[in-house]
XYZ file of C-alpha atoms in Angstrom:
695
model
C 50.920 -84.406 37.893
C 47.898 -86.539 36.996
C 44.187 -84.941 36.413
C 43.249 -85.955 39.664
C 45.857 -83.597 42.120
C 45.057 -80.796 38.533
C 41.306 -80.740 39.652
C 41.849 -80.700 43.175
C 44.063 -77.472 43.552
C 42.724 -75.601 40.462
C 39.080 -76.761 40.553
C 38.561 -77.042 37.508
C 37.267 -80.336 34.958
C 40.277 -80.222 32.701
C 41.810 -78.115 30.859
C 40.225 -77.539 28.428
C 38.004 -76.153 30.282
C 39.650 -73.364 31.435
C 41.629 -72.624 28.477
C 45.269 -72.772 29.919
C 48.114 -73.765 28.129
C 48.476 -76.688 30.656
C 49.335 -79.856 28.711
C 48.257 -83.456 29.945
C 51.061 -86.227 29.264
C 49.433 -89.582 28.472
C 48.910 -92.925 26.156
C 45.431 -93.590 24.706
C 44.006 -97.776 24.623
C 46.946 -98.502 21.678
C 49.547 -97.909 23.486
C 50.516 -94.659 22.073
C 51.568 -90.928 23.892
C 49.250 -88.116 23.709
C 49.262 -84.921 24.133
C 46.371 -82.406 25.082
C 46.383 -79.167 24.634
C 44.368 -76.130 25.199
C 45.564 -74.512 21.961
C 43.108 -76.746 20.288
C 40.624 -76.208 21.837
C 41.673 -72.194 22.508
C 40.095 -71.137 19.027
C 36.934 -72.134 20.173
C 34.767 -69.333 22.159
C 34.803 -70.066 25.777
C 30.859 -68.872 26.493
C 29.265 -70.889 24.079
C 31.420 -74.305 24.122
C 31.527 -74.517 28.589
C 28.616 -76.864 29.186
C 30.009 -79.219 26.640
C 33.701 -78.992 26.927
C 33.127 -79.798 30.827
C 30.583 -82.724 29.765
C 33.282 -83.844 27.293
C 36.375 -83.648 29.914
C 34.675 -85.674 32.454
C 34.466 -88.550 29.747
C 37.835 -88.620 28.540
C 39.289 -88.403 32.115
C 37.361 -91.913 32.600
C 38.587 -93.041 29.631
C 42.073 -92.216 30.779
C 41.619 -93.663 33.979
C 40.871 -96.961 32.649
C 43.788 -96.738 30.561
C 45.871 -96.392 33.555
C 44.641 -99.189 35.599
C 44.877 -101.339 32.717
C 48.702 -100.659 31.888
C 49.685 -101.543 35.767
C 47.921 -104.845 35.161
C 49.907 -105.624 32.563
C 53.017 -104.058 34.301
C 54.083 -101.475 31.983
C 54.720 -98.494 33.965
C 54.171 -97.605 37.672
C 51.896 -98.747 39.900
C 48.881 -96.071 40.894
C 46.341 -96.935 43.043
C 43.380 -94.704 43.416
C 40.404 -95.658 45.674
C 37.244 -94.108 44.537
C 34.399 -94.803 46.272
C 31.383 -93.567 44.385
C 28.754 -93.266 47.940
C 30.824 -91.373 48.970
C 30.208 -87.659 49.119
C 33.755 -86.339 49.589
C 34.909 -87.814 46.351
C 31.720 -86.788 44.643
C 32.792 -84.512 42.139
C 30.507 -81.052 41.314
C 28.838 -81.792 38.044
C 28.525 -78.529 35.405
C 24.870 -76.899 35.827
C 22.833 -77.665 32.601
C 20.715 -74.410 31.457
C 17.689 -75.084 29.910
C 17.399 -74.262 26.437
C 14.727 -72.528 23.989
C 14.906 -74.385 20.820
C 14.584 -78.455 20.969
C 16.689 -78.458 18.100
C 19.755 -77.256 19.073
C 23.037 -78.155 17.872
C 26.817 -77.467 18.436
C 27.409 -77.493 14.853
C 25.560 -74.279 14.420
C 27.716 -72.497 16.861
C 29.889 -70.189 14.872
C 33.009 -68.815 16.120
C 33.500 -65.610 16.344
C 35.451 -63.598 14.313
C 38.555 -61.948 15.575
C 39.524 -58.248 16.266
C 40.559 -57.153 12.683
C 40.013 -54.564 9.995
C 39.477 -54.548 6.461
C 42.000 -54.171 4.148
C 42.284 -52.170 0.826
C 42.392 -55.305 -1.476
C 38.882 -56.243 0.552
C 41.055 -59.206 3.184
C 40.718 -58.777 6.991
C 44.372 -57.712 8.850
C 44.173 -58.776 12.375
C 44.440 -55.803 14.770
C 46.418 -56.806 18.213
C 44.563 -56.045 21.212
C 45.539 -51.711 22.761
C 46.943 -52.723 26.108
C 45.241 -50.718 29.211
C 47.476 -47.600 29.575
C 48.938 -47.550 33.374
C 48.219 -45.101 35.742
C 44.818 -43.331 36.533
C 42.249 -43.281 33.270
C 42.511 -40.012 32.128
C 39.060 -37.697 32.433
C 38.951 -36.703 29.191
C 40.169 -40.173 27.094
C 41.724 -39.340 23.956
C 38.853 -40.792 21.198
C 40.527 -43.810 18.929
C 41.600 -43.090 15.933
C 38.940 -43.995 13.135
C 39.553 -44.856 9.833
C 39.147 -42.592 7.028
C 37.455 -45.845 4.916
C 34.793 -47.081 7.886
C 31.737 -47.711 6.710
C 28.808 -45.867 8.283
C 26.123 -48.248 8.796
C 22.122 -47.497 9.432
C 19.421 -45.903 8.497
C 20.076 -42.103 6.383
C 17.758 -39.270 7.715
C 18.075 -36.984 4.618
C 15.688 -39.276 2.332
C 11.980 -37.718 1.083
C 9.642 -37.698 3.479
C 7.378 -39.887 1.168
C 10.411 -42.439 0.919
C 10.679 -42.213 4.780
C 6.979 -43.379 5.371
C 7.045 -45.842 3.306
C 10.248 -47.509 4.597
C 11.865 -47.346 1.013
C 14.959 -46.467 0.037
C 15.359 -42.800 -1.364
C 18.106 -41.571 -3.850
C 17.644 -38.236 -2.576
C 17.117 -36.666 -6.212
C 16.392 -32.760 -6.074
C 13.605 -31.310 -6.179
C 11.763 -34.572 -6.397
C 13.279 -38.029 -5.953
C 13.566 -40.448 -8.789
C 12.369 -43.451 -6.624
C 8.910 -41.965 -6.044
C 8.928 -40.547 -9.557
C 9.396 -44.134 -10.765
C 6.883 -45.186 -8.492
C 3.843 -42.578 -9.589
C 3.609 -41.032 -5.932
C 3.547 -37.747 -5.016
C 7.376 -36.497 -3.563
C 6.458 -34.683 -0.231
C 9.822 -33.125 -0.504
C 12.377 -33.441 2.169
C 12.839 -32.169 6.077
C 14.215 -29.274 6.450
C 17.989 -28.991 7.328
C 18.018 -28.761 11.371
C 20.539 -26.568 12.977
C 22.771 -28.654 15.549
C 22.855 -26.830 18.372
C 24.197 -26.644 22.029
C 22.866 -28.036 24.844
C 23.264 -24.650 26.217
C 21.640 -23.106 23.331
C 18.526 -25.208 23.294
C 18.056 -24.782 26.982
C 17.944 -20.935 26.652
C 15.618 -21.132 23.556
C 13.115 -23.410 25.817
C 13.893 -20.669 28.240
C 12.537 -18.093 25.706
C 9.603 -20.560 25.047
C 8.163 -20.881 28.597
C 8.285 -16.808 29.226
C 7.261 -15.171 24.961
C 4.464 -15.002 24.569
C 2.033 -16.801 22.252
C 1.537 -14.705 19.094
C -2.077 -13.892 17.817
C -3.318 -12.051 15.000
C -5.581 -8.917 15.693
C -7.906 -8.572 12.915
C -9.021 -5.028 11.627
C -12.011 -3.334 12.839
C -13.025 -1.810 9.440
C -12.503 -3.537 6.470
C -9.811 -1.666 4.493
C -8.089 -0.299 7.629
C -5.951 -3.401 7.621
C -2.008 -1.545 7.058
C 0.108 0.563 8.822
C -0.675 2.577 5.359
C -4.364 2.362 5.835
C -3.692 4.006 9.145
C -2.042 6.611 8.137
C -4.470 7.328 5.763
C -7.678 7.074 8.085
C -6.148 9.339 10.661
C -5.023 11.994 8.309
C -8.831 11.827 7.561
C -10.287 12.214 10.495
C -8.097 14.663 12.266
C -6.729 17.434 9.177
C -8.238 16.392 5.713
C -12.489 16.617 7.074
C -11.578 19.581 9.089
C -10.449 21.823 6.287
C -13.167 20.634 3.867
C -15.938 22.099 5.965
C -16.333 25.445 7.707
C -18.490 24.363 10.940
C -15.734 23.575 13.153
C -15.836 20.163 14.735
C -18.950 20.088 16.339
C -20.401 19.975 13.150
C -18.597 17.916 10.332
C -20.260 16.692 8.150
C -17.050 15.094 6.726
C -17.147 13.122 9.682
C -20.694 12.967 11.186
C -22.090 11.544 8.478
C -19.671 9.891 6.009
C -18.006 8.082 8.308
C -20.871 6.178 9.110
C -22.080 5.072 6.183
C -17.898 4.080 4.870
C -18.086 1.925 8.464
C -20.665 -0.387 6.743
C -20.030 0.117 2.900
C -16.427 -1.116 1.856
C -16.655 0.851 -1.093
C -17.322 4.391 0.497
C -13.930 3.462 3.015
C -11.752 2.145 -0.032
C -13.201 6.015 -1.176
C -12.040 7.764 1.406
C -8.408 6.124 2.202
C -8.059 6.720 -1.379
C -9.029 10.371 -1.031
C -6.960 10.576 2.292
C -3.934 9.289 0.114
C -3.751 11.814 -2.638
C -4.578 14.731 -0.442
C -1.045 14.045 1.727
C 1.955 15.905 -0.013
C 4.980 14.146 0.947
C 7.283 17.191 0.360
C 5.551 19.626 2.938
C 6.436 20.099 6.590
C 3.458 18.096 7.692
C 4.145 14.918 4.763
C 7.863 14.231 6.194
C 6.608 14.554 9.661
C 3.993 11.844 8.355
C 7.183 9.522 7.294
C 9.232 10.399 10.283
C 7.131 9.090 12.817
C 6.466 6.359 10.867
C 9.269 4.204 9.854
C 7.870 1.143 9.466
C 6.232 2.441 6.217
C 8.237 4.738 2.826
C 6.499 6.837 0.599
C 6.797 4.404 -1.744
C 4.461 1.958 0.395
C 2.323 4.644 0.746
C 1.676 5.689 -2.909
C 1.674 1.602 -3.437
C -1.448 1.139 -1.110
C -2.971 4.950 -2.434
C -3.047 2.930 -5.738
C -4.844 -0.232 -4.428
C -7.527 1.918 -2.553
C -8.169 3.793 -5.826
C -8.474 0.534 -7.740
C -10.762 -0.383 -4.856
C -13.314 2.300 -4.873
C -14.025 1.912 -8.693
C -14.421 -1.287 -8.489
C -16.744 -1.063 -5.642
C -18.664 1.901 -7.423
C -19.024 0.126 -11.023
C -20.569 -3.237 -9.318
C -22.832 -1.164 -7.398
C -24.065 0.769 -10.876
C -24.448 -2.970 -12.199
C -26.630 -3.918 -9.881
C -28.609 -0.646 -9.693
C -31.954 -2.214 -11.415
C -32.009 -5.255 -9.273
C -31.346 -2.204 -6.058
C -34.082 -2.420 -3.697
C -35.024 1.183 -3.467
C -35.457 1.571 -0.171
C -31.712 0.593 0.450
C -30.828 3.819 2.106
C -26.901 2.670 2.775
C -26.279 1.434 -0.703
C -27.610 5.185 -2.187
C -25.660 7.012 0.099
C -22.633 5.537 -0.705
C -22.999 5.858 -4.033
C -22.922 10.199 -3.423
C -20.487 9.756 -0.530
C -17.999 8.132 -3.511
C -18.746 10.941 -5.913
C -18.132 13.283 -3.513
C -14.994 11.457 -3.118
C -13.855 11.208 -6.407
C -14.288 14.872 -7.165
C -12.804 15.927 -4.350
C -9.902 13.934 -5.403
C -9.790 15.606 -8.905
C -9.590 19.481 -6.294
C -6.817 17.330 -4.731
C -4.601 16.206 -7.177
C -4.794 19.641 -9.665
C -6.281 17.466 -12.137
C -6.730 19.461 -15.214
C -8.178 17.187 -17.426
C -11.588 17.622 -16.491
C -12.327 14.779 -15.142
C -14.586 16.433 -12.668
C -17.484 17.054 -15.001
C -18.442 13.422 -15.552
C -18.917 12.857 -11.364
C -21.012 16.112 -11.702
C -22.749 14.922 -14.694
C -23.439 11.816 -12.576
C -24.891 14.218 -9.407
C -26.957 15.961 -11.976
C -28.625 12.265 -13.433
C -28.774 11.054 -10.300
C -30.012 13.222 -7.626
C -33.367 13.439 -9.494
C -34.318 9.483 -9.765
C -32.920 8.913 -6.238
C -32.064 11.152 -4.233
C -30.917 10.033 -0.767
C -33.747 9.410 1.538
C -31.686 10.630 4.793
C -32.834 14.536 4.415
C -29.956 15.728 6.869
C -27.331 13.272 4.144
C -29.188 15.040 1.195
C -28.553 18.685 2.009
C -25.148 17.965 2.905
C -24.225 16.414 -0.720
C -26.701 18.597 -2.459
C -25.618 22.103 -0.987
C -21.361 20.701 -2.058
C -22.595 19.704 -5.648
C -24.090 22.551 -6.758
C -21.638 25.084 -5.496
C -19.070 22.766 -8.066
C -21.620 23.087 -10.456
C -21.803 26.942 -10.378
C -17.964 27.450 -9.939
C -17.761 25.119 -12.981
C -19.355 27.114 -15.856
C -16.410 30.033 -15.395
C -13.913 28.025 -17.330
C -16.124 24.794 -19.135
C -18.352 28.189 -20.989
C -16.142 28.063 -23.729
C -16.583 25.013 -24.810
C -17.918 26.317 -28.583
C -17.926 28.893 -30.884
C -21.136 28.972 -30.702
C -23.410 30.546 -27.926
C -23.604 28.143 -24.850
C -26.596 28.564 -22.777
C -26.715 27.730 -19.361
C -28.671 24.221 -19.093
C -31.442 24.398 -16.695
C -29.949 21.982 -14.667
C -27.637 23.878 -13.505
C -29.723 26.224 -11.752
C -31.962 23.562 -10.135
C -31.015 23.663 -6.310
C -32.841 21.871 -3.978
C -34.715 23.135 -1.060
C -31.259 23.119 1.400
C -31.293 23.416 5.281
C -29.544 23.745 7.411
C -26.944 25.820 4.868
C -23.306 25.055 5.500
C -21.538 26.889 2.263
C -21.805 30.243 0.859
C -24.300 31.512 -2.576
C -25.767 27.765 -3.010
C -29.105 27.995 -0.279
C -29.377 31.960 -0.459
C -29.221 31.856 -3.981
C -26.090 34.261 -4.499
C -24.685 31.910 -6.494
C -27.445 31.270 -9.149
C -26.534 35.020 -10.836
C -23.205 33.265 -11.645
C -24.500 31.122 -14.594
C -26.650 33.876 -15.821
C -23.192 36.172 -16.181
C -21.638 33.519 -17.598
C -24.386 32.951 -20.387
C -23.806 36.430 -20.896
C -20.527 36.522 -21.492
C -21.066 33.842 -23.975
C -23.324 35.665 -25.849
C -20.272 38.541 -26.138
C -18.098 36.448 -27.105
C -20.636 34.890 -29.807
C -20.906 38.372 -30.823
C -18.047 39.567 -31.173
C -16.756 36.388 -33.552
C -19.802 36.717 -35.663
C -18.784 40.487 -36.249
C -22.289 41.007 -34.666
C -23.063 44.593 -33.772
C -23.598 45.737 -31.418
C -21.659 43.362 -29.074
C -23.456 44.121 -26.012
C -27.245 44.217 -27.247
C -30.314 45.653 -24.791
C -31.307 41.939 -23.652
C -27.896 40.868 -22.323
C -27.973 45.274 -20.860
C -31.599 44.450 -19.352
C -30.980 40.899 -17.714
C -27.001 42.277 -15.967
C -29.191 45.183 -14.830
C -31.453 42.434 -13.054
C -28.704 40.616 -11.794
C -27.157 44.133 -10.473
C -30.084 45.209 -8.714
C -30.666 41.131 -7.152
C -26.970 41.074 -6.345
C -27.394 44.252 -4.413
C -29.789 43.462 -2.375
C -28.454 40.154 -1.223
C -27.813 40.142 2.500
C -25.118 37.287 4.465
C -27.929 35.267 6.895
C -25.653 34.018 9.285
C -24.896 33.786 13.147
C -23.824 36.597 14.736
C -19.823 36.192 15.253
C -19.715 33.486 12.301
C -16.987 34.554 9.896
C -18.424 33.734 6.878
C -20.260 36.670 7.263
C -17.488 38.539 6.057
C -17.144 36.085 3.524
C -20.773 36.658 2.575
C -19.669 40.467 1.753
C -16.703 39.134 0.054
C -18.985 37.362 -2.535
C -21.148 39.741 -3.286
C -17.553 42.163 -4.900
C -16.681 38.884 -6.659
C -20.492 38.726 -8.171
C -20.617 42.430 -8.933
C -16.662 42.778 -10.257
C -17.854 39.333 -12.695
C -20.709 41.518 -13.942
C -18.719 44.840 -14.342
C -16.039 43.075 -16.160
C -18.183 41.397 -18.535
C -20.396 43.420 -19.996
C -18.014 46.033 -20.433
C -15.627 43.705 -23.352
C -12.802 46.144 -24.861
C -13.894 48.373 -27.764
C -12.008 48.417 -30.931
C -10.006 51.304 -31.277
C -9.494 53.326 -34.881
C -7.038 52.090 -37.218
C -3.633 52.956 -37.428
C -1.655 54.519 -40.931
C 0.011 51.467 -42.041
C 4.143 52.020 -42.056
C 6.976 50.588 -43.986
C 8.307 48.482 -41.172
C 4.413 47.010 -39.685
C 4.546 43.478 -39.642
C 1.345 43.217 -38.397
C -1.492 39.915 -38.911
C -5.222 40.932 -37.593
C -7.931 38.384 -37.538
C -11.174 39.236 -39.029
C -12.434 40.774 -35.797
C -9.433 43.206 -36.582
C -10.236 43.498 -40.138
C -13.884 44.043 -39.707
C -13.072 46.690 -37.388
C -11.035 48.503 -39.719
C -14.019 48.608 -42.226
C -16.268 49.718 -39.755
C -14.088 52.143 -38.205
C -16.324 55.121 -37.451
C -18.807 53.400 -35.886
C -18.276 51.949 -32.141
C -18.366 48.761 -31.763
C -19.746 47.974 -28.118
C -22.871 49.289 -27.438
C -22.274 50.912 -23.390
C -23.806 53.297 -21.005
C -22.403 56.750 -21.170
C -19.333 56.296 -18.127
C -18.031 53.690 -20.685
C -16.537 56.633 -22.838
C -12.784 57.193 -22.576
C -11.595 60.221 -24.166
C -7.910 58.599 -24.326
C -6.633 58.062 -28.009
C -4.410 55.398 -26.368
C -4.685 52.716 -29.448
C -6.072 49.434 -28.402
C -5.015 45.544 -28.318
C -6.107 43.821 -31.834
C -6.720 39.801 -31.853
C -4.228 37.952 -33.729
C -4.704 34.925 -35.124
C -7.055 33.428 -37.936
C -8.729 31.038 -35.831
C -10.598 32.493 -32.886
C -12.181 29.257 -31.715
C -11.793 26.310 -29.116
C -8.903 25.172 -27.736
C -6.599 28.015 -28.915
C -5.230 31.296 -27.099
C -5.271 34.335 -29.249
C -1.906 35.691 -30.459
C -1.800 39.345 -29.119
C -0.089 42.075 -30.130
C -0.387 46.024 -29.345
C -0.641 48.824 -32.406
C 1.588 51.095 -30.360
C 4.683 48.935 -31.417
C 4.393 49.896 -35.121
C 5.725 53.345 -34.181
C 9.230 54.120 -32.268
C 7.535 57.661 -30.772
C 4.660 55.460 -29.646
C 4.445 55.444 -25.477
C 4.156 52.420 -23.906
C 0.919 50.359 -23.610
C -1.809 51.366 -21.157
C -1.457 48.995 -17.739
C -5.202 49.539 -17.702
C -8.700 49.054 -20.371
C -9.321 51.814 -22.157
C -12.735 51.479 -20.543
C -11.486 50.553 -16.983
C -14.002 51.604 -14.967
C -12.233 53.187 -11.522
C -15.387 52.107 -9.462
C -13.597 48.300 -9.793
C -10.291 48.913 -8.782
C -12.523 50.465 -5.179
C -13.971 47.066 -5.315
C -11.037 44.983 -5.723
C -9.361 47.124 -2.742
C -12.363 46.593 -0.283
C -12.179 42.641 -1.483
C -8.161 42.118 -0.973
C -8.710 43.652 2.180
C -11.369 41.681 3.407
C -9.251 38.305 2.398
C -6.605 39.856 4.875
C -8.548 39.863 7.651
C -8.793 36.231 7.500
C -6.059 34.725 9.466
C -4.075 31.664 7.646
C -5.989 28.802 9.768
C -9.565 30.369 9.796
C -11.943 27.694 8.255
C -13.315 30.426 5.643
C -9.809 29.557 3.413
C -12.082 26.713 2.186
C -14.141 29.016 0.883
C -11.413 31.811 -0.700
C -10.118 30.596 -3.805
C -13.385 31.451 -6.021
C -13.663 35.033 -5.091
C -9.876 35.333 -5.078
C -9.554 33.728 -9.197
C -12.210 36.407 -9.977
C -11.160 39.186 -8.258
C -7.661 37.763 -9.075
C -8.364 38.921 -13.044
C -9.541 42.525 -12.424
C -6.136 43.063 -10.535
C -4.900 45.776 -13.208
C -1.138 46.962 -10.613
C 1.205 45.083 -9.515
C 0.534 45.861 -5.604
C -3.081 44.188 -6.405
C -1.425 41.094 -8.127
C 1.282 40.522 -5.198
C -1.778 40.909 -2.528
C -3.917 38.463 -4.733
C -0.981 35.893 -5.092
C -0.573 35.837 -1.043
C -3.968 35.199 -0.623
C -3.778 31.795 -3.268
C -0.775 30.855 -1.536
C -2.550 30.549 1.820
C -5.475 28.553 0.659
C -3.734 26.003 -0.750
C -1.322 25.527 2.586
C -4.575 25.553 5.078
C -6.482 23.304 2.404
C -4.189 21.619 0.522
C -6.235 21.385 -3.031
C -3.301 21.529 -5.834
C -5.988 22.650 -7.978
C -5.289 26.175 -6.021
C -2.224 25.556 -8.025
C -3.897 25.885 -11.471
C -5.965 28.939 -10.911
C -2.834 30.280 -10.116
C -1.631 29.544 -13.086
C -4.203 31.283 -15.083
C -3.435 34.674 -13.214
C 0.154 34.596 -13.866
C -0.751 34.130 -17.765
C -3.405 36.751 -16.927
C -1.310 39.441 -15.402
C 1.290 39.057 -18.078
C -0.963 39.661 -20.802
C -2.155 42.912 -18.668
C 1.519 44.180 -18.825
C 2.108 43.963 -22.541
C -1.837 45.891 -22.622
C -3.366 42.724 -24.538
C -6.764 43.887 -23.154
C -9.029 41.475 -25.236
C -7.362 38.307 -23.758
C -7.278 39.796 -20.497
C -11.387 40.109 -20.556
C -11.621 36.232 -22.281
C -9.573 34.980 -19.612
C -11.439 31.261 -19.665
C -10.200 31.328 -23.079
C -6.624 31.378 -21.690
C -6.755 28.632 -19.311
C -8.737 26.393 -22.490
C -5.457 27.237 -24.279
C -3.387 26.053 -21.843
C -5.113 22.966 -21.516
C -6.219 23.999 -17.893
C -9.717 22.171 -17.890
C -10.789 22.757 -13.565
C -12.560 23.673 -10.942
C -11.280 27.530 -9.422
C -13.034 26.371 -5.947
């Protein structure tokens, strides 16, 4: 079939343009046969060579027609007649539309042949991959993914490089912790982005839904400085609801620990830390109260509470010392700072009582108060009365044990008797002047102790007796003045008995007895005081009123040991152990006064009248301690022991344990009949290493 017929039937310009396997046989101008196959053009890309191939086909076709006409004229083949009218519209051949090119210098030589479907071989050569046939039937809803070769090379940018290289658009070697590319270029490596965990669309949608419904996070700032954690709020609640209540006897309506201390603590960080430190030291986590705190606050633990307690302890002292350093430049009219300083010293003193500190650290704060109260007293009169009464009460009580500091006579300093005007009174014995006689009795006791050690005769001289008679008259004339129905009225009567018992037990020390004949089995070690008594056995060693004489012939105890000085407890023994026929030691001293037993019995009756929850329990430790030193019967000791434990249970102050510890040793010495040591019970406390305030 001729080319014209082929174009008329197929609508293609030439077999080359449609890429079919049709061939054209003819002769070229030289008379040689030629074969035009589409295989030569099959390798070219149809999309890139469409227009150029069409134009070339037209030119070749015209040349072929001319060749046929020429051959027919010479009679070398069949005669073909073609009528061609170039002016006829029907015989017009459609010309291909030429698309404009963007580049004027476009050339066909620039067009490269598209690579066939091939895959890289292991040696680098390319392997032809046969074209996958379309499977028969309806396509799958979930088509099977085509197999991916293991040696497929991933192209594209890496998203695991460091942030710096990604910003600089540099290749990152992804070294950890900093990439070497940043190190080499001396730039700061910002590290690597956090790995994102892949999540399904359902999970991401759920997160978005939760974000849309969740509230934004906010930070709640503390209302007061220092109240920042759960532990701080526990300490704050304990102070306001429990500790401040047990430290006062006036009830909630007149609680100075809240009404006066808290407003200052809100404005002064040092006092706030001191209050929280005091509250933390007061809580005992082994008691039901402490266990209940841990049970109701599961977000914390005893270890965390202890760590927070140490933090407030350190911060309180740091703030206190900072105020002391700027005291010279401090404005005298700065009432807040002065009041906060007194409040902190008060908290430090109470910490020593709450912990039951036996090392005498409380005395540092008492000394600081004495030096500061005369130079910079608080300007607020109500706060001044509260601070002065509290400190003065403990100054008086501190002399009971602190009096045994040296071998020599120790007089009470004048500042111990200084009592400022206090109104309204809260405690007993300070504003009304009763406890002012306590250091005076202690001074008489120091004089007697000094005479015993130095072997002065008489031990109780006329001056001491005369002063004791004056104190006795003042105690009997003292009357408490409290509102009707106030329980402190009964506590005042208890304090009167306490002062009288302390005075009587002071001016009646145990007298030495006549020496016993030596025996072969004797193993008696006597102190210089005992040897002196042997040399002057005919002379009585104590000048006392007539009622002190005793017809008893029972041997009295002797002081044992060569050192009767500070820091030593005299080792005591009785001479009754020298002879087998001797009766057991008496449980009452030789100069026992029955009136002391009556006073002890009445005092214990008053103690029993107070309920365990009575606020007056705060004032009962001091009389329990002094009265307990005069309990010669087991029944009285048991009642005092129970009273001390009740005070401890109400106040939670562990110095009550120290007081009971001293009393237990005194009672043991009573059982052995060692009355010289029983009389000098302050030295027993000192020998045990217990320097505390029994109040």
